[in-house]
PDB file of C-alpha atoms in Angstrom:
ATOM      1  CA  UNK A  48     -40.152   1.145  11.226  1.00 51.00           C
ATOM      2  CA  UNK A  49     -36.853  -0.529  12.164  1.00 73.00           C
ATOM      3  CA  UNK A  50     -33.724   1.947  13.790  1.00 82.00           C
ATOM      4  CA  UNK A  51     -31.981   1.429  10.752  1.00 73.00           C
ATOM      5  CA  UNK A  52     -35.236   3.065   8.753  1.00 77.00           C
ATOM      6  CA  UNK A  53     -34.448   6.387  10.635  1.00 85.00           C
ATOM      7  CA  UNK A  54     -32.072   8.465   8.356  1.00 84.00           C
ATOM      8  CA  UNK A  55     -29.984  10.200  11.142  1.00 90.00           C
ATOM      9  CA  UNK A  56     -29.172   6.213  12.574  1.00 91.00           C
ATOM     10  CA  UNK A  57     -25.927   6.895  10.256  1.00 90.00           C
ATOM     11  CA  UNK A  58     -24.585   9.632  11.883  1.00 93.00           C
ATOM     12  CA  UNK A  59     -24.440   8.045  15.198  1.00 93.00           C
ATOM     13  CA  UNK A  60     -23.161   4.801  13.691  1.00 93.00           C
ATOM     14  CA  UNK A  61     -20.156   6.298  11.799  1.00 93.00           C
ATOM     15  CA  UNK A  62     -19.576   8.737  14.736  1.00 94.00           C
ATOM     16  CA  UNK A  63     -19.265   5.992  17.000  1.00 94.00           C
ATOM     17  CA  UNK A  64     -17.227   3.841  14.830  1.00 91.00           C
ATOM     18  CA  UNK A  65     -14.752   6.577  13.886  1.00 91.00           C
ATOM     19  CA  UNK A  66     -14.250   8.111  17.252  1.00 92.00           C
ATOM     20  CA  UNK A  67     -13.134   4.445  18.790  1.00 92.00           C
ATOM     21  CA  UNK A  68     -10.745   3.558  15.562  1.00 88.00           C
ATOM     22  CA  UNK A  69      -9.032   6.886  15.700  1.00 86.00           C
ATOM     23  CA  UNK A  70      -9.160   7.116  19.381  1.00 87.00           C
ATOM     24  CA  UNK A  71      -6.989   3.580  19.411  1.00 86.00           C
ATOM     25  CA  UNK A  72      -4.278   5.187  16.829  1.00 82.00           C
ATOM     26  CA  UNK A  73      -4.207   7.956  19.186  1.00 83.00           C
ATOM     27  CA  UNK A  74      -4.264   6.200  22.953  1.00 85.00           C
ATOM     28  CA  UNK A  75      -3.382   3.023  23.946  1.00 80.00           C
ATOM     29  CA  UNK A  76      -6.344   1.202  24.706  1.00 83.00           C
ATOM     30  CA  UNK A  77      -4.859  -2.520  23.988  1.00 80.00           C
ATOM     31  CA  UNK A  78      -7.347  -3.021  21.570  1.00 82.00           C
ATOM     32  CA  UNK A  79     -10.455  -2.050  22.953  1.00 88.00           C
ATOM     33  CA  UNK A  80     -11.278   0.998  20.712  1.00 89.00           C
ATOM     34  CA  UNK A  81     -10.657  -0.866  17.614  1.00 88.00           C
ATOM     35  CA  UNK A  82     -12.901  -3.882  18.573  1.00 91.00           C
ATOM     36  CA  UNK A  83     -15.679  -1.078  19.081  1.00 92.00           C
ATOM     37  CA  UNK A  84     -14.560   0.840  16.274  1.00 89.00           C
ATOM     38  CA  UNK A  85     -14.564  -2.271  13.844  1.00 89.00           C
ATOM     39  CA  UNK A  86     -17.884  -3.291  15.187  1.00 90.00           C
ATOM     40  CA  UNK A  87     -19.545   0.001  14.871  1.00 92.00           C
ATOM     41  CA  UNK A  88     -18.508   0.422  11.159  1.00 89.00           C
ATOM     42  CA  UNK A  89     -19.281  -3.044  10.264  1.00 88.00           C
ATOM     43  CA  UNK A  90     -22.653  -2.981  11.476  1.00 90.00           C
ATOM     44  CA  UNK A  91     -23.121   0.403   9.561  1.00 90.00           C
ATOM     45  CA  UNK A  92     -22.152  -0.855   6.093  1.00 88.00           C
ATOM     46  CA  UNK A  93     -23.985  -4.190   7.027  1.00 86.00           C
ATOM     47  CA  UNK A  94     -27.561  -2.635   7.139  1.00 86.00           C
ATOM     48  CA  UNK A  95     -27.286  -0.230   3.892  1.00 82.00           C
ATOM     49  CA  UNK A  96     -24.894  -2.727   1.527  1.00 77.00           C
ATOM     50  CA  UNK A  97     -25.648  -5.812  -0.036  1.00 66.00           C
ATOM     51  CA  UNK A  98     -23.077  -8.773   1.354  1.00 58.00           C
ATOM     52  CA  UNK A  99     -20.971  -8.746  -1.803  1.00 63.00           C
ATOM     53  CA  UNK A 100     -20.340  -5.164  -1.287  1.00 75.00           C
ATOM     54  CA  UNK A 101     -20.312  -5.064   2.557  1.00 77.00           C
ATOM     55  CA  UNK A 102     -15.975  -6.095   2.578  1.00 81.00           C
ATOM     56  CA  UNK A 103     -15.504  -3.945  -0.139  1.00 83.00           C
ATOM     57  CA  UNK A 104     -17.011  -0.802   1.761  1.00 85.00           C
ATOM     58  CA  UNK A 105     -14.888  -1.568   4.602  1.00 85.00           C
ATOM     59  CA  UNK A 106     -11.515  -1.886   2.835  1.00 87.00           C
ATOM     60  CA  UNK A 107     -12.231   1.544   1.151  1.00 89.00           C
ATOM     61  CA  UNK A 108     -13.078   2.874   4.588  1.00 88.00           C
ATOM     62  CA  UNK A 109      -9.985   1.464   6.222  1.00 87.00           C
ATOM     63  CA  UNK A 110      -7.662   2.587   3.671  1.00 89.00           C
ATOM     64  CA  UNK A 111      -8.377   5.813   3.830  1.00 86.00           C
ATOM     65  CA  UNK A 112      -7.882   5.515   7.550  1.00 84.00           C
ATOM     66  CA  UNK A 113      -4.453   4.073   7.374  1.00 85.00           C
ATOM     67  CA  UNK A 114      -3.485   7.484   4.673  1.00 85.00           C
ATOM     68  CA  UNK A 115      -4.483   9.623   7.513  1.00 78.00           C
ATOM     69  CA  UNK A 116      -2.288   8.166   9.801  1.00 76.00           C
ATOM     70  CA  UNK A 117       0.495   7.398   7.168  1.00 79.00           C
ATOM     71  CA  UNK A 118       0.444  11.395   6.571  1.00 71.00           C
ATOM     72  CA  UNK A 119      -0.367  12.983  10.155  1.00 63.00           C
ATOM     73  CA  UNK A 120       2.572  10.619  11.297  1.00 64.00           C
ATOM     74  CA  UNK A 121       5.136  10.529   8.770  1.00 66.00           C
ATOM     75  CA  UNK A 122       4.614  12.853   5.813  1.00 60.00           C
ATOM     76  CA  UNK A 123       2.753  15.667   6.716  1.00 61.00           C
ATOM     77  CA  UNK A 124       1.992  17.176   3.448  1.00 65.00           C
ATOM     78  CA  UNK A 125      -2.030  16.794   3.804  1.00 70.00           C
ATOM     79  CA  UNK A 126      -1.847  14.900   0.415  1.00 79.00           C
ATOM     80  CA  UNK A 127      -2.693  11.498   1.779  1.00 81.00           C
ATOM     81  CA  UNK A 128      -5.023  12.787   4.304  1.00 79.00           C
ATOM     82  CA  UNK A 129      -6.937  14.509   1.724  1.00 85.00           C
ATOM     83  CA  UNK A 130      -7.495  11.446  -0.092  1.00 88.00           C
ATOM     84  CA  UNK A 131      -8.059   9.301   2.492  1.00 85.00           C
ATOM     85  CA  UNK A 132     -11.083  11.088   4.068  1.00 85.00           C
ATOM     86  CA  UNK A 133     -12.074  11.087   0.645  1.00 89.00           C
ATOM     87  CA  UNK A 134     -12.001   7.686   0.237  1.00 90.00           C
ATOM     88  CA  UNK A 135     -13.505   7.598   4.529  1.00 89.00           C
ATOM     89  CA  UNK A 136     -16.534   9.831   3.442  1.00 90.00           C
ATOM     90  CA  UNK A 137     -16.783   8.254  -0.087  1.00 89.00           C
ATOM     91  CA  UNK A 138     -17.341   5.047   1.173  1.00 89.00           C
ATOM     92  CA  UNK A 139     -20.045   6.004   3.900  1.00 90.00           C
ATOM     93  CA  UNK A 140     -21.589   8.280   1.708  1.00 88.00           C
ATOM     94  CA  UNK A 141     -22.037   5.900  -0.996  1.00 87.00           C
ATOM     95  CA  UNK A 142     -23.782   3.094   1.203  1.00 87.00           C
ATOM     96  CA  UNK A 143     -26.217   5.162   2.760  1.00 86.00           C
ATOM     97  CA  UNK A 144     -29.839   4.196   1.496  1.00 84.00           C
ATOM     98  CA  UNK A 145     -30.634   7.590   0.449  1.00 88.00           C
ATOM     99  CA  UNK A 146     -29.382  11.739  -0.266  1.00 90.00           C
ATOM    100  CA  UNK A 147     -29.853  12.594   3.481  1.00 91.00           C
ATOM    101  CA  UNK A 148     -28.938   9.385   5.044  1.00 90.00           C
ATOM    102  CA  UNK A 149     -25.650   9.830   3.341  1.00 90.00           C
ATOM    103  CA  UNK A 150     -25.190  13.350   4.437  1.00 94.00           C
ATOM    104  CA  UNK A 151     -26.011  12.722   8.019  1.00 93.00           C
ATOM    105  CA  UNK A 152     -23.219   9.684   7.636  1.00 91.00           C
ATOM    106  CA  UNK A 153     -20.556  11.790   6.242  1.00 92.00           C
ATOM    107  CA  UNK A 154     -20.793  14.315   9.305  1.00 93.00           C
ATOM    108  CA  UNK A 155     -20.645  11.639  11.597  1.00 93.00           C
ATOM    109  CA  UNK A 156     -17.364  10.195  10.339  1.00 92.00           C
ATOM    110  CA  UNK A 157     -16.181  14.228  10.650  1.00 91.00           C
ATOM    111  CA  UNK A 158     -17.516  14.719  14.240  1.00 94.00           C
ATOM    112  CA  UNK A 159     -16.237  11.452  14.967  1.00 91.00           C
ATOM    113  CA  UNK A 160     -12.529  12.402  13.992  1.00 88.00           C
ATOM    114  CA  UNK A 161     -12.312  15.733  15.512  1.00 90.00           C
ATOM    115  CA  UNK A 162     -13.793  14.138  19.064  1.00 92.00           C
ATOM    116  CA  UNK A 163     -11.411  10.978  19.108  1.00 89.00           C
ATOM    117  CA  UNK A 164      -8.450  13.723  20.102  1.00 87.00           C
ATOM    118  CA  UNK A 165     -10.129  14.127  23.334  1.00 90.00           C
ATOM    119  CA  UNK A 166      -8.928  10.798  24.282  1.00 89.00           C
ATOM    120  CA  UNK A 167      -5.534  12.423  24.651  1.00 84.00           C
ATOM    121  CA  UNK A 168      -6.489  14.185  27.585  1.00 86.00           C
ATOM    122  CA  UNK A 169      -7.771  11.522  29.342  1.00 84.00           C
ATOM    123  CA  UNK A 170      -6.201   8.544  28.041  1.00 84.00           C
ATOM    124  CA  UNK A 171      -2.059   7.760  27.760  1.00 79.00           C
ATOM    125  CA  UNK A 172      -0.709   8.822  24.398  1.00 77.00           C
ATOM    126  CA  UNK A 173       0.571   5.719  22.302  1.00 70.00           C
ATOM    127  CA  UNK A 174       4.511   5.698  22.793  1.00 61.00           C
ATOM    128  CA  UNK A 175       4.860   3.165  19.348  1.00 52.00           C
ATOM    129  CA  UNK A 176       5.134   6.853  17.278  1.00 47.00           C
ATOM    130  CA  UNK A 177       8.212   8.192  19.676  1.00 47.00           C
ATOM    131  CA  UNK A 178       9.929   5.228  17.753  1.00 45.00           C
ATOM    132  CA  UNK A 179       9.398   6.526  14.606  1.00 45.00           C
ATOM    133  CA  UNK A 180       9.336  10.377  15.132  1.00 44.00           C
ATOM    134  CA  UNK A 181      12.023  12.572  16.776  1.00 44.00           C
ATOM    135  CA  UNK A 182       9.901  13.922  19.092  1.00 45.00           C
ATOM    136  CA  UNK A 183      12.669  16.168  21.234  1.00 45.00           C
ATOM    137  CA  UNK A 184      13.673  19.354  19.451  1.00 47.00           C
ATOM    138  CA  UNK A 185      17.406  19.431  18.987  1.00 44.00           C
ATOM    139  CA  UNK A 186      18.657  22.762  20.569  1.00 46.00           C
ATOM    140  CA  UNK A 187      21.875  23.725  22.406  1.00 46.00           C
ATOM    141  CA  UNK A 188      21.229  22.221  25.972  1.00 48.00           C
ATOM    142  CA  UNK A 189      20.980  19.345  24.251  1.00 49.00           C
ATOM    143  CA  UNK A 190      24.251  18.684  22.575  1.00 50.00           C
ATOM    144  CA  UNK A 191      23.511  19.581  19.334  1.00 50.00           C
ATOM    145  CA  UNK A 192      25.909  22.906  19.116  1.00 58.00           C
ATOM    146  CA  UNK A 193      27.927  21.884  15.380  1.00 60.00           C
ATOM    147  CA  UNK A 194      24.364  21.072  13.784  1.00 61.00           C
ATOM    148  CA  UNK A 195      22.898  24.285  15.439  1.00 68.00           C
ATOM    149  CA  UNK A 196      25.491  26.311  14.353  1.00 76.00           C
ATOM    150  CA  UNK A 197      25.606  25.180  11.105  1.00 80.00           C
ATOM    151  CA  UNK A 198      21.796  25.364  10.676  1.00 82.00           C
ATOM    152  CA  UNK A 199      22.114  29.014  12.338  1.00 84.00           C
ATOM    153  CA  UNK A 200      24.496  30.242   9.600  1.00 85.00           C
ATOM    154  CA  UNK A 201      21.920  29.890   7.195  1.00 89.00           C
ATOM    155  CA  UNK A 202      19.746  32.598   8.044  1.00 90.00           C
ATOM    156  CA  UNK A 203      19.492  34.967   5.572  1.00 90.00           C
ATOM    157  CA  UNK A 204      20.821  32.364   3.038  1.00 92.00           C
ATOM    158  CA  UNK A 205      18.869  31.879  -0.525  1.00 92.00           C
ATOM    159  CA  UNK A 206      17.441  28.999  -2.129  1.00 93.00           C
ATOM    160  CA  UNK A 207      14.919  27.156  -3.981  1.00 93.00           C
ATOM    161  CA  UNK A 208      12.008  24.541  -3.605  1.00 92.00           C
ATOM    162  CA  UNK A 209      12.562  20.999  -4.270  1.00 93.00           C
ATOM    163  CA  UNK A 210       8.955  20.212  -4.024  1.00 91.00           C
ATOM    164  CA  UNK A 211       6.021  21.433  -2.768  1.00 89.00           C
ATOM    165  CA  UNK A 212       6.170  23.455   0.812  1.00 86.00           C
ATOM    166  CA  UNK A 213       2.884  22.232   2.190  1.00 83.00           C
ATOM    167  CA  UNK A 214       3.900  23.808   4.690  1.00 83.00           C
ATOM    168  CA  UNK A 215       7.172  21.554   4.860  1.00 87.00           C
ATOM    169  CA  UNK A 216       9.082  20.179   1.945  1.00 89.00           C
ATOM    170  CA  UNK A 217      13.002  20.392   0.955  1.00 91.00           C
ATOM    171  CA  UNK A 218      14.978  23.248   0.035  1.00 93.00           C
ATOM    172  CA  UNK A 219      17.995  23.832  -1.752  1.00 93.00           C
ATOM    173  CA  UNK A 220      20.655  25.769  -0.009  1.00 90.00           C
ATOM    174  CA  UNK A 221      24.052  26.661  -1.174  1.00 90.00           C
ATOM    175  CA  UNK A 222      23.939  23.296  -3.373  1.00 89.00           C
ATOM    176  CA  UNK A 223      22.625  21.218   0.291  1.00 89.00           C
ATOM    177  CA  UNK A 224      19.512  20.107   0.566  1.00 90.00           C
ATOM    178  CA  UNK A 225      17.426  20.335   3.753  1.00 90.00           C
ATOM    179  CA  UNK A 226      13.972  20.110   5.527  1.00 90.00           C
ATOM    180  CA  UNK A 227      11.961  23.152   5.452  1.00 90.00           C
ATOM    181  CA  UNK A 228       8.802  24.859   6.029  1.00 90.00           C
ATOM    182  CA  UNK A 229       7.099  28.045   5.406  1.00 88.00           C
ATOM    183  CA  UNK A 230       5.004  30.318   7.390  1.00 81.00           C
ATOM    184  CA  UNK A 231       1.621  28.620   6.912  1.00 73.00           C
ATOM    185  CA  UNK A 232       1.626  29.314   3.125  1.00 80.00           C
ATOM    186  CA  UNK A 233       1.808  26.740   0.065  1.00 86.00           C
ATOM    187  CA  UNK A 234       5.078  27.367  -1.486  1.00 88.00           C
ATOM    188  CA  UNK A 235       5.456  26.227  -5.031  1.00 89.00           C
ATOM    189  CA  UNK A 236       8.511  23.801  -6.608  1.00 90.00           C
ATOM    190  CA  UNK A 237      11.090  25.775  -8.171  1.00 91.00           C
ATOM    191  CA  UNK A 238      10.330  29.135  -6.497  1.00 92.00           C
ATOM    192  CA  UNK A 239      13.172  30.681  -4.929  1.00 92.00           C
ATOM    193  CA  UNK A 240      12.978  31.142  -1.445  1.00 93.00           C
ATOM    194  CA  UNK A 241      15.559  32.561   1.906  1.00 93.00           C
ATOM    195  CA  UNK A 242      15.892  31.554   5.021  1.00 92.00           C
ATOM    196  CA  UNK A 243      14.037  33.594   7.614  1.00 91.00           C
ATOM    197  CA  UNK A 244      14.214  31.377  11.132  1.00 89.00           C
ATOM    198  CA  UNK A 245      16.152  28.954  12.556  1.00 88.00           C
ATOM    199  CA  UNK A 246      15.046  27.022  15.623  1.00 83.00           C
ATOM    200  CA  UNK A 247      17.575  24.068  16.763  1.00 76.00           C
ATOM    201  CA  UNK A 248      17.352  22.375  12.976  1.00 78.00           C
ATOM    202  CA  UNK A 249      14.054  23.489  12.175  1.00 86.00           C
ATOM    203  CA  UNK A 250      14.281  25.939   8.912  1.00 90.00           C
ATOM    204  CA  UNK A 251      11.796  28.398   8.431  1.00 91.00           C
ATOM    205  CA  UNK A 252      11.899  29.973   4.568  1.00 92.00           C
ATOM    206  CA  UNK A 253      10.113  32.590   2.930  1.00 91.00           C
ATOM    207  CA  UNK A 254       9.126  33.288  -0.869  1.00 90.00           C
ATOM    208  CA  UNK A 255      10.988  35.486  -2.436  1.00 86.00           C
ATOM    209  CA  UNK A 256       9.197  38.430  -4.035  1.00 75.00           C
TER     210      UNK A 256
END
């Protein structure tokens, strides 16, 4: 029986392979985590697919990583990252040689996710995402008393959904639109919501019942 007979071979594959790829998004590792990352996953899809299907495998797999990061960096919604660990899992999952195989894959591409943030703690955080994130919250000390006291007057204030609070989205206010986000719960489009916090320029709304 070769290692790639045993059923359970998966998980540790796609753990491995996951854990490095994320871990490189997360800490800068000049390239070392996605070398072992790339290899790990290539060797995984190499033993269960035939060669025709081997690049397309990967590409799904990939995708789906970049949506994660496109959406825990940028959009935050959890739309993207919803699909793309569908398309992660999908593409595992579907490769594996059998029912079991495929489940033990799947978890390993989950463990592997959830165990890459403990590079953070021992590794230095990438700086490439302070370029595109505001990473300092604007408050008083630092210089921002107009904005604040504009955003501060809105407390209280009534408006409605542009889109989707999921838990952030845009609101409507006073016939201004701004960045918002509710208290942990999915706010619909349209609904009519008031302002309950205001922290620096962070808005904080409420549904209205």
């Amino acid at each position: 029986m070769g290692i790639f007979d045993l059923e359970w071979i998966g998980l540790v594959i796609t753990f491995l392979g996951t854990l490095f790829l994320i871990g490189e998004v997360l800490v800068n590792m000049r390239g070392l985590f996605a070398l072992l990352g790339i290899g790990f996953i290539t060797v995984y899809f190499s033993a269960y697919v035939g060669t025709e299907s081997v690049i397309l495998m990967i590409i799904i797999y990939f995708v789906g990583l970049v949506l994660i990061i496109i959406d825990g960096k940028l959009l935050n919604d959890g739309t993207l990252s919803t699909i793309g660990l569908v398309a992660m899992l999908t593409s595992v999952g579907v490769a594996a040689p059998s029912l079991t195989a495929a489940l033990f894959a799947i978890i390993g591409v989950v463990l592997g996710a959830a165990c890459s943030f403990f590079f953070l703690k021992v590794f230095k955080r990438r700086e490439m995402w302070t370029k595109i994130a505001l990473k300092d919250q604007l408050s008083k000390e630092a210089g921002y008393n107009s904005m604040n006291m504009e955003y501060e007057k809105l407390v209280g204030e009534k408006g409605v959904a542009l889109n989707d609070l999921r838990p952030v989205g845009t609101v409507r206010i006073n016939g201004k639109d701004y960045s918002a986000q509710s208290e942990g719960k999915w706010i619909s489009k349209d609904t009519e919501v008031t302002v309950v916090k205001v922290d620096g320029t962070k808005i904080q709304v409420e549904e209205i019942v």
